[in-house]
Tab-separated table of C-alpha atoms in Angstrom:
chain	number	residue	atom	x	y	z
A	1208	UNK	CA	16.182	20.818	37.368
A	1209	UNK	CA	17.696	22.801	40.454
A	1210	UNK	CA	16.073	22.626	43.368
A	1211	UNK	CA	13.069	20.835	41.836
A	1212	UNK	CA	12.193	19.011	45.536
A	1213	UNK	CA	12.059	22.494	47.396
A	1214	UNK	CA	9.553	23.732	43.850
A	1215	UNK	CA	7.164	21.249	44.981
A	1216	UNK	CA	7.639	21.792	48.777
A	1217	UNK	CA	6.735	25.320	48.476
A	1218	UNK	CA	3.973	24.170	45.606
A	1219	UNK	CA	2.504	21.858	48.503
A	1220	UNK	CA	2.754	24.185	51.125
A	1221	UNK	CA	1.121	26.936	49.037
A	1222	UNK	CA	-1.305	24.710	47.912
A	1223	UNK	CA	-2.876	23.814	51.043
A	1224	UNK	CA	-3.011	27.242	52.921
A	1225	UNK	CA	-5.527	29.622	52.755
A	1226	UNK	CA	-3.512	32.400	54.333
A	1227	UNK	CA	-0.673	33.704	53.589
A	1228	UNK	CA	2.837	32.457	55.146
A	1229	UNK	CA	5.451	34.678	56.162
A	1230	UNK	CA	9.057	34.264	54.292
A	1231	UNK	CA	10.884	33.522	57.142
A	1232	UNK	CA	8.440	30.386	57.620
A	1233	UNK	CA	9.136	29.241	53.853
A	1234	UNK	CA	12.716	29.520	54.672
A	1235	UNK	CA	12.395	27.383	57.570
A	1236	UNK	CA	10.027	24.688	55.412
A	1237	UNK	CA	12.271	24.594	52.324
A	1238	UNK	CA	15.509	24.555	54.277
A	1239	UNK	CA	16.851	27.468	52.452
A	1240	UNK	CA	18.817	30.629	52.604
A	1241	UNK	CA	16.350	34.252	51.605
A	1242	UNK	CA	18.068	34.083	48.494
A	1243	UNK	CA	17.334	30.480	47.357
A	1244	UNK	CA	13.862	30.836	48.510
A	1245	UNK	CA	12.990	33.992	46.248
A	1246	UNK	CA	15.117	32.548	43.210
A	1247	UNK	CA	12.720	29.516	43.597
A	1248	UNK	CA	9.734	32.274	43.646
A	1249	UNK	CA	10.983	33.743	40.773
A	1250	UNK	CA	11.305	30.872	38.720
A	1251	UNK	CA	7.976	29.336	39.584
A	1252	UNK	CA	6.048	32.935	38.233
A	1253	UNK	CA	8.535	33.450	35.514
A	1254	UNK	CA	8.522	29.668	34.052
A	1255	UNK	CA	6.070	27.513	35.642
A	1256	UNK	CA	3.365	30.474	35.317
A	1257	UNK	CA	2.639	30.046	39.333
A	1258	UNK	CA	0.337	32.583	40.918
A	1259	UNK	CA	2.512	33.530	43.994
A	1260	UNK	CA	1.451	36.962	45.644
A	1261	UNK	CA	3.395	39.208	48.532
A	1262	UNK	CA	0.773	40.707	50.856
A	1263	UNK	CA	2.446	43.554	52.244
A	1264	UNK	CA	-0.317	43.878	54.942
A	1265	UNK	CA	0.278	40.374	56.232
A	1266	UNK	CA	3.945	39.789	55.502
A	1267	UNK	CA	3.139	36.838	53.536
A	1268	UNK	CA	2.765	34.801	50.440
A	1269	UNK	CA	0.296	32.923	49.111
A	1270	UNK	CA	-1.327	31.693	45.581
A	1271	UNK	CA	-4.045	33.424	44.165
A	1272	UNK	CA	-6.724	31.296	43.453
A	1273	UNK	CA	-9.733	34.061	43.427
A	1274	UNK	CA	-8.455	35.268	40.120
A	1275	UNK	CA	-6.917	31.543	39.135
A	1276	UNK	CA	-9.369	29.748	36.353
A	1277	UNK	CA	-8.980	26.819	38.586
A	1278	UNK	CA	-6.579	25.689	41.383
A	1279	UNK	CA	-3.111	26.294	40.537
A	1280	UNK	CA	-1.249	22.909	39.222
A	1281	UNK	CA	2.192	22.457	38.555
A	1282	UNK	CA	3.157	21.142	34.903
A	1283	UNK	CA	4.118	17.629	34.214
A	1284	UNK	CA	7.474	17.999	32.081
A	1285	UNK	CA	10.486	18.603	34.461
A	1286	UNK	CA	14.118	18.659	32.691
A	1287	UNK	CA	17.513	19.561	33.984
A	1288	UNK	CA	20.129	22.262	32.441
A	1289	UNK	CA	21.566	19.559	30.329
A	1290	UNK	CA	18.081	18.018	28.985
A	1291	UNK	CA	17.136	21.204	27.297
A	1292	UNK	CA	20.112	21.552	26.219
A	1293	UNK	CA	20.182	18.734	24.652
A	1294	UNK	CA	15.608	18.586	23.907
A	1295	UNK	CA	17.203	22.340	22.005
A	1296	UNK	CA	19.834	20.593	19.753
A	1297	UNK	CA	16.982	17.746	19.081
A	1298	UNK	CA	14.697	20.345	17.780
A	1299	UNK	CA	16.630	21.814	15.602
A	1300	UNK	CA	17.630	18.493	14.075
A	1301	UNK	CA	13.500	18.097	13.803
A	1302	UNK	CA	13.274	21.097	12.259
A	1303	UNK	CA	15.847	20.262	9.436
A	1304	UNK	CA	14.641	16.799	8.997
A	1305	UNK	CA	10.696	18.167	8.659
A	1306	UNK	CA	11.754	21.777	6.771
A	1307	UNK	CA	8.286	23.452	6.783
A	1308	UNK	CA	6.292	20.828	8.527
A	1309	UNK	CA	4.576	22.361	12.010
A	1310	UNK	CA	7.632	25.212	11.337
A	1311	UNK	CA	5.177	28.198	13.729
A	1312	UNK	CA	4.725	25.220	16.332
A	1313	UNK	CA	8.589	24.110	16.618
A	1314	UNK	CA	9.757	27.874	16.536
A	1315	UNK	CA	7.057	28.706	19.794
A	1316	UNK	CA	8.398	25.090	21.609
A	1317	UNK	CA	12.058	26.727	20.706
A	1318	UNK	CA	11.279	29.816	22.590
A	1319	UNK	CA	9.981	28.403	25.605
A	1320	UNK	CA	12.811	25.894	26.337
A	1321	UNK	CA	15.218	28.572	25.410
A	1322	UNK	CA	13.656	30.948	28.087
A	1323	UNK	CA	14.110	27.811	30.545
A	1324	UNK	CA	17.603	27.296	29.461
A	1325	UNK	CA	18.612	30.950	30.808
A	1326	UNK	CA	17.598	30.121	34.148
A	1327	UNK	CA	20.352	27.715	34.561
A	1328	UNK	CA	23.881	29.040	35.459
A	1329	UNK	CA	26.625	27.279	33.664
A	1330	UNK	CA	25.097	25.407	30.759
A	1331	UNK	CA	24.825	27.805	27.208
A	1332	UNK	CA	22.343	27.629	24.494
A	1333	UNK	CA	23.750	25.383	21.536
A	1334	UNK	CA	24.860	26.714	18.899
A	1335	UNK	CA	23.116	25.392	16.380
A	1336	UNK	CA	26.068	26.920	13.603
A	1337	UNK	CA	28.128	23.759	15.352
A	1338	UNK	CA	25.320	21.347	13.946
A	1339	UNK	CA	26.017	19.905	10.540
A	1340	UNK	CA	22.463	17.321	9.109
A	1341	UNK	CA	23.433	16.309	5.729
A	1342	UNK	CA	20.656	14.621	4.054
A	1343	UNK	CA	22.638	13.131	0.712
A	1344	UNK	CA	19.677	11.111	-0.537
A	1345	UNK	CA	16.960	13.272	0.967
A	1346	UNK	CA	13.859	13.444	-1.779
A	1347	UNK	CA	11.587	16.801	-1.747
A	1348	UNK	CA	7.773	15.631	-0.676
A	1349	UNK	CA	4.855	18.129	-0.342
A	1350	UNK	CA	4.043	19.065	3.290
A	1351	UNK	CA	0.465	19.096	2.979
A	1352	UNK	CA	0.234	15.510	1.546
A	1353	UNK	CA	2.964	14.041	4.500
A	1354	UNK	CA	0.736	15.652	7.026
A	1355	UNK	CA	-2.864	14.710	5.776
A	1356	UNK	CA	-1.436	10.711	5.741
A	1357	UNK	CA	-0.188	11.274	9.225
A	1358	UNK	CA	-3.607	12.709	10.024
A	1359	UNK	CA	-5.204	9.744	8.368
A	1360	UNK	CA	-2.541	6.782	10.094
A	1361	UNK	CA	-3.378	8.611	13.783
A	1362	UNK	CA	-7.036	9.102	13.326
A	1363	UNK	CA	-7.314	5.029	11.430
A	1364	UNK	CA	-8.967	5.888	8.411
A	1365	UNK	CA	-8.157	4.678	5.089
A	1366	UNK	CA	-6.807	7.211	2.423
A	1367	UNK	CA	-7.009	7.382	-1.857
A	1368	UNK	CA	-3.822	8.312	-3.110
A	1369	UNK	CA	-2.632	9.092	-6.817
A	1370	UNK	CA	1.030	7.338	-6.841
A	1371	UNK	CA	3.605	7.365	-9.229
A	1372	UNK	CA	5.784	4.742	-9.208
A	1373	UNK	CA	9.335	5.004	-10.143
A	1374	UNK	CA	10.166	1.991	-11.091
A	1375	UNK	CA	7.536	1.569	-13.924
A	1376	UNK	CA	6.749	5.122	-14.319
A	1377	UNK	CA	3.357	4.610	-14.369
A	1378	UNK	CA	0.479	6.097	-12.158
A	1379	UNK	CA	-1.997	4.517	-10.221
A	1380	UNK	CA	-5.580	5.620	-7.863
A	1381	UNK	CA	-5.824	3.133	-4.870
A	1382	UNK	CA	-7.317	2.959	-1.593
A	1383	UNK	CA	-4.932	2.264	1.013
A	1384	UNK	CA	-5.132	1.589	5.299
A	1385	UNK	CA	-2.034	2.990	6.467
A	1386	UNK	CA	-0.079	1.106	9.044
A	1387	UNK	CA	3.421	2.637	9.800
A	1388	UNK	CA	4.767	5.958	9.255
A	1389	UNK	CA	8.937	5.053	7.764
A	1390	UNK	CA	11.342	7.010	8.029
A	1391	UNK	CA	14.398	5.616	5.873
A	1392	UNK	CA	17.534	7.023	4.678
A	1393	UNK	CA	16.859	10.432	4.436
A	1394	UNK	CA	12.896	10.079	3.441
A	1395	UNK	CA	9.229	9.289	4.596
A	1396	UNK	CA	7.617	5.851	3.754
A	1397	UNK	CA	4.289	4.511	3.931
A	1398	UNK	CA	3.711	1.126	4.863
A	1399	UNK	CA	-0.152	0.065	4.480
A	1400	UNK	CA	-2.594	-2.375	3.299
A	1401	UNK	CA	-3.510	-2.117	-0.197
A	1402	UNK	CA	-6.764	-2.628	-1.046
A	1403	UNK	CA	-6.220	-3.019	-4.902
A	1404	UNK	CA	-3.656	-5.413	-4.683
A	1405	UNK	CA	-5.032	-6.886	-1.498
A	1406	UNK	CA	-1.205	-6.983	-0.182
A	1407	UNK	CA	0.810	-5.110	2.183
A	1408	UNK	CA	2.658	-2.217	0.808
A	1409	UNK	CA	5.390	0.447	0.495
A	1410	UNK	CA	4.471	3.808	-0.434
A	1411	UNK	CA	7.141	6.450	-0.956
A	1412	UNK	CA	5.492	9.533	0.857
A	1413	UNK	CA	7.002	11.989	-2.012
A	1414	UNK	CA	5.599	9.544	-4.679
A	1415	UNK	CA	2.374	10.500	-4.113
A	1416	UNK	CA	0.658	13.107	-5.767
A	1417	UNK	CA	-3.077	13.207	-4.301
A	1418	UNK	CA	-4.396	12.219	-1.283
A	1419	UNK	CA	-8.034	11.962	0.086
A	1420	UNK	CA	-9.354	10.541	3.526
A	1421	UNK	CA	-12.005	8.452	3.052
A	1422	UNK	CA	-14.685	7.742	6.281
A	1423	UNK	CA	-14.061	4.220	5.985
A	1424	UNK	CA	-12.045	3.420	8.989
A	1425	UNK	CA	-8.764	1.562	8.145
A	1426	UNK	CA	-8.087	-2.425	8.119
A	1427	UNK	CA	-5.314	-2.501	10.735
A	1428	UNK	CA	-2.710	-5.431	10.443
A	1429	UNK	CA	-1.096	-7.225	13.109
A	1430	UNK	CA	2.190	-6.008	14.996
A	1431	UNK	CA	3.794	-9.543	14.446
A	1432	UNK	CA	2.565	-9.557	10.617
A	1433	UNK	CA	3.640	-6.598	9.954
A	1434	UNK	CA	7.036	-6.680	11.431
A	1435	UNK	CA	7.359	-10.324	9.869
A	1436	UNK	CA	6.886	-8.698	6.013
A	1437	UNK	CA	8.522	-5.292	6.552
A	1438	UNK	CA	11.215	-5.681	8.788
A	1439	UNK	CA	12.577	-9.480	8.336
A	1440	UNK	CA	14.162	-8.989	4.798
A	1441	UNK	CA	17.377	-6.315	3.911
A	1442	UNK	CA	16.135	-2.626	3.408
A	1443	UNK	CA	12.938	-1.360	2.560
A	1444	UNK	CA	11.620	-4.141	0.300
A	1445	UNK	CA	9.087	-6.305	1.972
A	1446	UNK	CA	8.488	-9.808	2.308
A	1447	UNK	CA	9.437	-12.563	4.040
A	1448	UNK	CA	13.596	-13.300	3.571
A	1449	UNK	CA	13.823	-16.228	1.060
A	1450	UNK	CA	18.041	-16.083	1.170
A	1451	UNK	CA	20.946	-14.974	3.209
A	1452	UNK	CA	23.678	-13.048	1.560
A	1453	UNK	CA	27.283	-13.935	2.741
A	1454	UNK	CA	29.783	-11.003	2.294
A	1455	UNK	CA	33.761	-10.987	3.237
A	1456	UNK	CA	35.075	-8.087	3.954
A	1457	UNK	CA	38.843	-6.773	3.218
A	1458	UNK	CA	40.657	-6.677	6.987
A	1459	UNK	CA	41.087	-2.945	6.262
A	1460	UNK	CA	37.277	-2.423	5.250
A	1461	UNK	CA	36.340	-4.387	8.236
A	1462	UNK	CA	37.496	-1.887	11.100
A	1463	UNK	CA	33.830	0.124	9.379
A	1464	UNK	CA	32.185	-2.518	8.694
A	1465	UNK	CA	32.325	-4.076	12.071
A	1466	UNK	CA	30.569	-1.343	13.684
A	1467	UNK	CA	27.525	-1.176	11.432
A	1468	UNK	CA	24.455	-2.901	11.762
A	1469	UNK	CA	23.221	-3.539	8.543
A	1470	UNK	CA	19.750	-5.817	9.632
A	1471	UNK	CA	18.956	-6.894	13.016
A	1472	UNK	CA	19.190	-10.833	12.482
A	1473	UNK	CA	22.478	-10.274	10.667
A	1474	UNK	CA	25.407	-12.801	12.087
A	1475	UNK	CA	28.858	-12.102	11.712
A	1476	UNK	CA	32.254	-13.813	12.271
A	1477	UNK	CA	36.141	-12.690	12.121
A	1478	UNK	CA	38.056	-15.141	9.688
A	1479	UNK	CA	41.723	-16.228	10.435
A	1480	UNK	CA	43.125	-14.043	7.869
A	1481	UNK	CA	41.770	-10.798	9.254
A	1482	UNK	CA	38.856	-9.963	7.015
A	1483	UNK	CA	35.554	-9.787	8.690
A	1484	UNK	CA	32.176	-11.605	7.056
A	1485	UNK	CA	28.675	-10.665	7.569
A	1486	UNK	CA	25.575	-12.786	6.636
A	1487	UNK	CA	22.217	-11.198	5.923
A	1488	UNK	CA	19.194	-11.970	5.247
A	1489	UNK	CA	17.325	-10.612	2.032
A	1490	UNK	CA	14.237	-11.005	-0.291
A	1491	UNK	CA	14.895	-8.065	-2.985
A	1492	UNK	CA	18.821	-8.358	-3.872
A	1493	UNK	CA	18.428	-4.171	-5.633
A	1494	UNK	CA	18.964	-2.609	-2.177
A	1495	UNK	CA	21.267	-4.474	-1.209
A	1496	UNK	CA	23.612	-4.679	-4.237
A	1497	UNK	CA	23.699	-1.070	-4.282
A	1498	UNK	CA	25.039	-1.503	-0.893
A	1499	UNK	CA	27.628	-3.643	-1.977
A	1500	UNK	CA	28.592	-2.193	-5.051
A	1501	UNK	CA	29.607	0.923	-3.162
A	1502	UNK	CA	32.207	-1.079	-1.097
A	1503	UNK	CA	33.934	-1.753	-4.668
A	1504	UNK	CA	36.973	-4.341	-4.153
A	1505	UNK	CA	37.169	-4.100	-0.226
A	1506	UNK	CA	34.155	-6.974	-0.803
A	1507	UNK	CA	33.722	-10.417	-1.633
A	1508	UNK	CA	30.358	-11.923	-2.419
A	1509	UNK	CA	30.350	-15.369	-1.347
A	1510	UNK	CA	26.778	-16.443	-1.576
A	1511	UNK	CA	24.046	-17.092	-3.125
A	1512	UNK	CA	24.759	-17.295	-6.615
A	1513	UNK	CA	22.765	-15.357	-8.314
A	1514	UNK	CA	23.806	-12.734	-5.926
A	1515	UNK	CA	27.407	-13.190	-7.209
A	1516	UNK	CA	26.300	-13.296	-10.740
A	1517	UNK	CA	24.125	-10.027	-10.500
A	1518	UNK	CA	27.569	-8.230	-8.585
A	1519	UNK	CA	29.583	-9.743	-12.044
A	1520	UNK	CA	27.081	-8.218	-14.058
A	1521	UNK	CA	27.051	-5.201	-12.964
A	1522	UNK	CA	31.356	-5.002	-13.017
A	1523	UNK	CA	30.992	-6.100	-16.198
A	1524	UNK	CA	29.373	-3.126	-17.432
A	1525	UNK	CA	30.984	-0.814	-15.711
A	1526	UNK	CA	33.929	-2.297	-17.770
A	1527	UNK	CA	32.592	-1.362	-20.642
A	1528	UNK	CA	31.924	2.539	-19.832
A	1529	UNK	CA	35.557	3.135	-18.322
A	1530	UNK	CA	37.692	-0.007	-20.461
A	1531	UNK	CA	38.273	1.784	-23.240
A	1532	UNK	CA	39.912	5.007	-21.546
């Protein structure tokens, strides 16, 4: 922010004084031309809500504390022209990722940094038209049920959720202490202990279908543990990883492939012949063949082998849908 060390100069010097100080004198303290001095005014009523007063009488200015609630402080969050600019294009990328979720409360914190953004010469409002989110895979959830679970993992109680599953289609009531709000590809997890299977868990937020906070506070797991079953195997299924997957990549596939980070304790290596392979390690091979599956021929599954088999499989049936045309 411009001139941010002269703001709290003429904060300090306002601060301490109980009579009022001529401009000439607050020229002379901030180092500053008339102009600068009353553009720094200006800002600090307009933005920063600072109760500066001109007494006419005694050529000065001062703060008004007599009709202040309390002594005049100045606010903690300072940002530069290109911080809002860029806090604005982060909002609206918050307010497409949570459509409808806090919508009066993102639309108010809009305003305000807008209204800062104006002050600065030279730097223009995004437009937000030049901002493209596509969310492919994104799944519609309820709003009311994603915000009483975040209520319930910030305020540690435990929850009862109704949950349908998708892959067995079949509904369940359970008690749950959330641990970790996920957000993956496009849509809200939950990760939590639950108490009818008495393991941790992954709870699709737009899977479940009714949710209750119970007073019971929740059982909280361990940062290691939980990183250890959540985050150690390929994609969002848990547990510990049990086998590493070794892909080869086509040399023209690779310059993509390369780039991404597909798990944190992945290892890669160029081969001689220009193609690029990538070991990773797994638990659940259904994420992950999906994965691969989309690369079609530009991949080569190397290991293990019922990895390879599963990839056959699945080629093989596709086979069968398109052969015959």
């Amino acid at each position: 922010m411009q001139h941010i060390d002269k703001i709290f100069k003429l904060h300090n010097t306002l601060r301490d004084r109980r009579t009022p100080i001529t401009g000439k004198a607050l020229q002379e303290k901030l180092e500053c031309s008339r102009a600068t001095r009353d553009r720094i005014i200006k800002y600090m009523r307009e933005m920063l809500d600072a109760p500066i007063v001109y007494d006419k009488n005694r050529n000065g200015f001062y703060y008004d504390h007599d009709h202040a609630q309390h002594p005049y402080e100045l606010p903690g969050l300072w940002f530069n022209a290109q911080e809002l600019q860029a806090l604005l294009a982060c909002q609206h990328l918050l307010a497409n990722v949570s459509a409808g979720i806090l919508q009066d409360d993102i639309v108010q914190l809009q305003n305000r940094l807008e209204k800062l953004l104006r002050l600065n010469n030279g730097v223009a409002k995004p437009d937000f038209d030049k901002i493209k989110i596509l969310n492919q895979a994104n799944r519609r959830s309820d709003d009311n049920i994603f915000l009483k679970v975040a209520a319930a993992l910030f305020n540690g109680k435990r929850l009862r959720i109704g949950y349908h599953a998708r892959g067995d289609n079949q509904h369940s009531q359970r008690d749950i202490s959330p641990q970790t709000l996920v957000r993956y590809r496009d849509n809200w997890y939950m990760d939590a202990w639950c108490h009818l299977r008495g393991q941790l868990r992954s709870f699709a937020i737009d899977r479940i279908v009714s949710v209750l906070e119970l007073d019971q506070s929740s059982d909280l797991i361990d940062t290691e543990q939980l990183q250890q079953h959540f985050a150690s195997s390929y994609g969002i299924f848990s547990g510990s990883a049990k086998h590493l997957a070794v892909l080869k990549f086509s040399a023209s596939r690779s310059r993509w492939v390369s780039d991404e980070n597909w798990h944190p304790e992945q290892q890669s290596q160029w081969l001689d012949d220009g193609r690029y392979q990538l070991s990773i390690p797994f638990n659940d091979h259904r994420e992950l063949l999906m994965d691969i599956l989309k690369h079609g021929s530009e991949v080569e599954v190397v290991a293990p082998g019922f990895l390879v088999e599963a990839v056959r499989e699945q080629v093989a049936a596709m086979g069968k849908i398109y052969g015959d045309r």
